[in-house]
mmCIF file with all atom_site columns, C-alpha atoms in Angstrom:
data_model
loop_
_atom_site.group_PDB
_atom_site.id
_atom_site.type_symbol
_atom_site.label_atom_id
_atom_site.label_alt_id
_atom_site.label_comp_id
_atom_site.label_asym_id
_atom_site.label_entity_id
_atom_site.label_seq_id
_atom_site.pdbx_PDB_ins_code
_atom_site.Cartn_x
_atom_site.Cartn_y
_atom_site.Cartn_z
_atom_site.occupancy
_atom_site.B_iso_or_equiv
_atom_site.pdbx_formal_charge
_atom_site.auth_seq_id
_atom_site.auth_comp_id
_atom_site.auth_asym_id
_atom_site.auth_atom_id
_atom_site.pdbx_PDB_model_num
ATOM 1   C CA . MET A 1 1   ? 0.029  0.085  0.054   1.00 58.00 ? 1   MET A CA 1
ATOM 2   C CA . THR A 1 2   ? 1.153  3.502  -0.593  1.00 67.00 ? 2   THR A CA 1
ATOM 3   C CA . SER A 1 3   ? 1.247  6.076  1.989   1.00 71.00 ? 3   SER A CA 1
ATOM 4   C CA . PRO A 1 4   ? -0.527 9.615  1.441   1.00 67.00 ? 4   PRO A CA 1
ATOM 5   C CA . GLN A 1 5   ? 2.956  11.099 1.381   1.00 68.00 ? 5   GLN A CA 1
ATOM 6   C CA . ASP A 1 6   ? 4.150  8.865  -1.398  1.00 64.00 ? 6   ASP A CA 1
ATOM 7   C CA . ARG A 1 7   ? 0.812  9.641  -3.316  1.00 70.00 ? 7   ARG A CA 1
ATOM 8   C CA . ALA A 1 8   ? 1.431  13.405 -2.694  1.00 64.00 ? 8   ALA A CA 1
ATOM 9   C CA . THR A 1 9   ? 4.980  13.032 -4.093  1.00 73.00 ? 9   THR A CA 1
ATOM 10  C CA . SER A 1 10  ? 3.695  11.112 -7.170  1.00 71.00 ? 10  SER A CA 1
ATOM 11  C CA . ASP A 1 11  ? 1.059  13.732 -7.960  1.00 70.00 ? 11  ASP A CA 1
ATOM 12  C CA . ARG A 1 12  ? 3.534  16.480 -7.724  1.00 77.00 ? 12  ARG A CA 1
ATOM 13  C CA . ARG A 1 13  ? 5.875  14.634 -9.982  1.00 80.00 ? 13  ARG A CA 1
ATOM 14  C CA . LEU A 1 14  ? 2.966  14.136 -12.572 1.00 78.00 ? 14  LEU A CA 1
ATOM 15  C CA . ALA A 1 15  ? 2.088  17.864 -12.412 1.00 77.00 ? 15  ALA A CA 1
ATOM 16  C CA . ASP A 1 16  ? 5.864  18.805 -12.983 1.00 80.00 ? 16  ASP A CA 1
ATOM 17  C CA . GLU A 1 17  ? 5.862  16.466 -16.047 1.00 85.00 ? 17  GLU A CA 1
ATOM 18  C CA . GLN A 1 18  ? 2.668  18.056 -17.446 1.00 85.00 ? 18  GLN A CA 1
ATOM 19  C CA . ILE A 1 19  ? 4.044  21.603 -16.943 1.00 84.00 ? 19  ILE A CA 1
ATOM 20  C CA . GLU A 1 20  ? 7.265  20.609 -18.692 1.00 87.00 ? 20  GLU A CA 1
ATOM 21  C CA . ALA A 1 21  ? 5.303  19.096 -21.635 1.00 88.00 ? 21  ALA A CA 1
ATOM 22  C CA . ARG A 1 22  ? 3.131  22.275 -22.048 1.00 88.00 ? 22  ARG A CA 1
ATOM 23  C CA . LEU A 1 23  ? 6.304  24.467 -21.909 1.00 89.00 ? 23  LEU A CA 1
ATOM 24  C CA . GLY A 1 24  ? 8.046  22.061 -24.332 1.00 88.00 ? 24  GLY A CA 1
ATOM 25  C CA . ARG A 1 25  ? 5.084  22.530 -26.594 1.00 92.00 ? 25  ARG A CA 1
ATOM 26  C CA . VAL A 1 26  ? 5.511  26.191 -26.574 1.00 91.00 ? 26  VAL A CA 1
ATOM 27  C CA . LEU A 1 27  ? 9.031  26.001 -27.501 1.00 92.00 ? 27  LEU A CA 1
ATOM 28  C CA . ARG A 1 28  ? 8.460  23.505 -30.121 1.00 94.00 ? 28  ARG A CA 1
ATOM 29  C CA . ILE A 1 29  ? 5.700  25.606 -31.868 1.00 94.00 ? 29  ILE A CA 1
ATOM 30  C CA . GLY A 1 30  ? 7.910  28.695 -31.699 1.00 94.00 ? 30  GLY A CA 1
ATOM 31  C CA . VAL A 1 31  ? 10.772 26.895 -33.405 1.00 95.00 ? 31  VAL A CA 1
ATOM 32  C CA . VAL A 1 32  ? 8.742  25.224 -35.956 1.00 96.00 ? 32  VAL A CA 1
ATOM 33  C CA . ALA A 1 33  ? 6.851  28.394 -36.951 1.00 96.00 ? 33  ALA A CA 1
ATOM 34  C CA . SER A 1 34  ? 10.054 30.561 -37.033 1.00 96.00 ? 34  SER A CA 1
ATOM 35  C CA . THR A 1 35  ? 11.849 27.786 -39.109 1.00 96.00 ? 35  THR A CA 1
ATOM 36  C CA . GLY A 1 36  ? 8.921  27.849 -41.490 1.00 95.00 ? 36  GLY A CA 1
ATOM 37  C CA . MET A 1 37  ? 8.998  31.553 -41.958 1.00 94.00 ? 37  MET A CA 1
ATOM 38  C CA . LEU A 1 38  ? 12.821 31.661 -42.367 1.00 95.00 ? 38  LEU A CA 1
ATOM 39  C CA . SER A 1 39  ? 12.672 28.652 -44.867 1.00 95.00 ? 39  SER A CA 1
ATOM 40  C CA . VAL A 1 40  ? 9.962  30.353 -47.107 1.00 94.00 ? 40  VAL A CA 1
ATOM 41  C CA . GLY A 1 41  ? 11.670 33.775 -46.804 1.00 93.00 ? 41  GLY A CA 1
ATOM 42  C CA . LEU A 1 42  ? 14.962 32.092 -47.918 1.00 93.00 ? 42  LEU A CA 1
ATOM 43  C CA . LEU A 1 43  ? 13.391 30.252 -50.810 1.00 94.00 ? 43  LEU A CA 1
ATOM 44  C CA . LEU A 1 44  ? 11.574 33.353 -51.935 1.00 92.00 ? 44  LEU A CA 1
ATOM 45  C CA . THR A 1 45  ? 14.799 35.331 -51.808 1.00 90.00 ? 45  THR A CA 1
ATOM 46  C CA . LEU A 1 46  ? 16.574 32.529 -53.869 1.00 90.00 ? 46  LEU A CA 1
ATOM 47  C CA . ALA A 1 47  ? 13.679 32.265 -56.365 1.00 90.00 ? 47  ALA A CA 1
ATOM 48  C CA . LEU A 1 48  ? 12.782 35.939 -56.730 1.00 86.00 ? 48  LEU A CA 1
ATOM 49  C CA . GLY A 1 49  ? 15.544 37.949 -55.506 1.00 82.00 ? 49  GLY A CA 1
ATOM 50  C CA . ALA A 1 50  ? 15.524 40.529 -52.820 1.00 82.00 ? 50  ALA A CA 1
ATOM 51  C CA . GLY A 1 51  ? 12.015 42.036 -52.146 1.00 81.00 ? 51  GLY A CA 1
ATOM 52  C CA . GLN A 1 52  ? 9.886  43.112 -49.347 1.00 89.00 ? 52  GLN A CA 1
ATOM 53  C CA . VAL A 1 53  ? 7.891  39.741 -48.878 1.00 86.00 ? 53  VAL A CA 1
ATOM 54  C CA . PRO A 1 54  ? 11.008 37.630 -48.431 1.00 88.00 ? 54  PRO A CA 1
ATOM 55  C CA . ALA A 1 55  ? 12.698 40.242 -46.272 1.00 90.00 ? 55  ALA A CA 1
ATOM 56  C CA . LEU A 1 56  ? 9.424  40.517 -43.990 1.00 92.00 ? 56  LEU A CA 1
ATOM 57  C CA . LEU A 1 57  ? 9.362  36.744 -43.739 1.00 92.00 ? 57  LEU A CA 1
ATOM 58  C CA . LEU A 1 58  ? 13.014 36.443 -42.723 1.00 93.00 ? 58  LEU A CA 1
ATOM 59  C CA . THR A 1 59  ? 12.607 39.334 -40.199 1.00 92.00 ? 59  THR A CA 1
ATOM 60  C CA . LEU A 1 60  ? 9.469  37.844 -38.795 1.00 94.00 ? 60  LEU A CA 1
ATOM 61  C CA . GLY A 1 61  ? 11.151 34.458 -38.389 1.00 95.00 ? 61  GLY A CA 1
ATOM 62  C CA . LEU A 1 62  ? 14.125 35.827 -36.609 1.00 94.00 ? 62  LEU A CA 1
ATOM 63  C CA . VAL A 1 63  ? 11.881 37.927 -34.339 1.00 92.00 ? 63  VAL A CA 1
ATOM 64  C CA . LEU A 1 64  ? 9.810  34.829 -33.551 1.00 94.00 ? 64  LEU A CA 1
ATOM 65  C CA . LEU A 1 65  ? 12.809 32.764 -32.838 1.00 94.00 ? 65  LEU A CA 1
ATOM 66  C CA . MET A 1 66  ? 14.163 35.333 -30.310 1.00 91.00 ? 66  MET A CA 1
ATOM 67  C CA . MET A 1 67  ? 10.735 35.833 -28.731 1.00 92.00 ? 67  MET A CA 1
ATOM 68  C CA . THR A 1 68  ? 10.161 31.937 -28.204 1.00 93.00 ? 68  THR A CA 1
ATOM 69  C CA . PRO A 1 69  ? 12.066 31.843 -24.878 1.00 91.00 ? 69  PRO A CA 1
ATOM 70  C CA . VAL A 1 70  ? 10.089 34.798 -23.619 1.00 93.00 ? 70  VAL A CA 1
ATOM 71  C CA . ALA A 1 71  ? 6.820  33.050 -24.550 1.00 93.00 ? 71  ALA A CA 1
ATOM 72  C CA . ARG A 1 72  ? 8.038  30.074 -22.531 1.00 94.00 ? 72  ARG A CA 1
ATOM 73  C CA . VAL A 1 73  ? 8.627  32.214 -19.666 1.00 95.00 ? 73  VAL A CA 1
ATOM 74  C CA . ALA A 1 74  ? 5.099  33.816 -19.938 1.00 94.00 ? 74  ALA A CA 1
ATOM 75  C CA . ALA A 1 75  ? 3.707  30.372 -20.261 1.00 93.00 ? 75  ALA A CA 1
ATOM 76  C CA . SER A 1 76  ? 5.621  29.495 -17.065 1.00 93.00 ? 76  SER A CA 1
ATOM 77  C CA . VAL A 1 77  ? 3.959  32.265 -15.144 1.00 95.00 ? 77  VAL A CA 1
ATOM 78  C CA . VAL A 1 78  ? 0.507  31.081 -16.208 1.00 93.00 ? 78  VAL A CA 1
ATOM 79  C CA . GLU A 1 79  ? 1.341  27.459 -15.364 1.00 91.00 ? 79  GLU A CA 1
ATOM 80  C CA . TYR A 1 80  ? 2.765  28.117 -11.968 1.00 91.00 ? 80  TYR A CA 1
ATOM 81  C CA . GLY A 1 81  ? -0.272 30.489 -11.175 1.00 93.00 ? 81  GLY A CA 1
ATOM 82  C CA . ARG A 1 82  ? -2.637 27.722 -12.155 1.00 92.00 ? 82  ARG A CA 1
ATOM 83  C CA . ARG A 1 83  ? -0.772 25.445 -9.816  1.00 90.00 ? 83  ARG A CA 1
ATOM 84  C CA . ARG A 1 84  ? -1.038 28.045 -7.173  1.00 91.00 ? 84  ARG A CA 1
ATOM 85  C CA . ASP A 1 85  ? 2.714  27.855 -6.689  1.00 89.00 ? 85  ASP A CA 1
ATOM 86  C CA . TRP A 1 86  ? 3.128  31.455 -5.741  1.00 94.00 ? 86  TRP A CA 1
ATOM 87  C CA . THR A 1 87  ? 6.958  31.483 -5.149  1.00 94.00 ? 87  THR A CA 1
ATOM 88  C CA . PHE A 1 88  ? 7.552  30.343 -8.595  1.00 91.00 ? 88  PHE A CA 1
ATOM 89  C CA . THR A 1 89  ? 4.928  32.491 -10.100 1.00 95.00 ? 89  THR A CA 1
ATOM 90  C CA . VAL A 1 90  ? 6.489  35.628 -8.535  1.00 96.00 ? 90  VAL A CA 1
ATOM 91  C CA . LEU A 1 91  ? 9.991  34.606 -9.396  1.00 96.00 ? 91  LEU A CA 1
ATOM 92  C CA . THR A 1 92  ? 9.020  33.824 -13.048 1.00 95.00 ? 92  THR A CA 1
ATOM 93  C CA . ALA A 1 93  ? 7.109  37.100 -13.298 1.00 97.00 ? 93  ALA A CA 1
ATOM 94  C CA . ILE A 1 94  ? 10.305 38.963 -12.301 1.00 97.00 ? 94  ILE A CA 1
ATOM 95  C CA . VAL A 1 95  ? 12.302 37.148 -15.100 1.00 96.00 ? 95  VAL A CA 1
ATOM 96  C CA . LEU A 1 96  ? 9.563  37.962 -17.554 1.00 96.00 ? 96  LEU A CA 1
ATOM 97  C CA . ALA A 1 97  ? 9.615  41.810 -16.452 1.00 97.00 ? 97  ALA A CA 1
ATOM 98  C CA . GLU A 1 98  ? 13.342 41.709 -16.896 1.00 95.00 ? 98  GLU A CA 1
ATOM 99  C CA . LEU A 1 99  ? 13.185 40.268 -20.289 1.00 94.00 ? 99  LEU A CA 1
ATOM 100 C CA . ILE A 1 100 ? 10.478 42.781 -21.288 1.00 94.00 ? 100 ILE A CA 1
ATOM 101 C CA . ALA A 1 101 ? 12.388 45.587 -19.929 1.00 94.00 ? 101 ALA A CA 1
ATOM 102 C CA . GLY A 1 102 ? 15.428 44.547 -22.055 1.00 91.00 ? 102 GLY A CA 1
ATOM 103 C CA . VAL A 1 103 ? 13.303 44.415 -25.136 1.00 88.00 ? 103 VAL A CA 1
ATOM 104 C CA . VAL A 1 104 ? 12.002 48.010 -24.288 1.00 90.00 ? 104 VAL A CA 1
ATOM 105 C CA . ALA A 1 105 ? 15.321 49.377 -23.541 1.00 90.00 ? 105 ALA A CA 1
ATOM 106 C CA . ALA A 1 106 ? 16.753 47.958 -26.753 1.00 87.00 ? 106 ALA A CA 1
ATOM 107 C CA . LEU A 1 107 ? 13.956 49.560 -28.810 1.00 85.00 ? 107 LEU A CA 1
ATOM 108 C CA . VAL A 1 108 ? 14.164 52.895 -27.016 1.00 88.00 ? 108 VAL A CA 1
ATOM 109 C CA . PHE A 1 109 ? 17.993 53.186 -26.844 1.00 85.00 ? 109 PHE A CA 1
ATOM 110 C CA . HIS A 1 110 ? 19.164 51.413 -29.938 1.00 77.00 ? 110 HIS A CA 1
ATOM 111 C CA . ARG A 1 111 ? 19.813 54.711 -31.891 1.00 70.00 ? 111 ARG A CA 1
ATOM 112 C CA . ARG A 1 112 ? 21.578 56.245 -29.116 1.00 64.00 ? 112 ARG A CA 1
ATOM 113 C CA . LEU A 1 113 ? 24.307 53.746 -28.900 1.00 52.00 ? 113 LEU A CA 1
#
């Protein structure tokens, strides 16, 4: 027979695995989408030469690739909040705020450097 403590540990482990699976899905979707945009943009550039549409696809693919880890952190905030794990929710929200502050600072100050 399993003790209540063993069952709680098992439930916690299952919840951790579910969170990791969801977060892995976010990363996979971001990488696949960015790879698709980059591939189509590259093929259009090779087939048609430089143009607005290929350049836009290449730019969007790179931006999406760079934002994929940020999306994972945002999904982590949601997942930890759903789980009511407030310590990790707050810590992950702080990391997300720092990432957003870095993006905003880059957009605001990029011409001044």
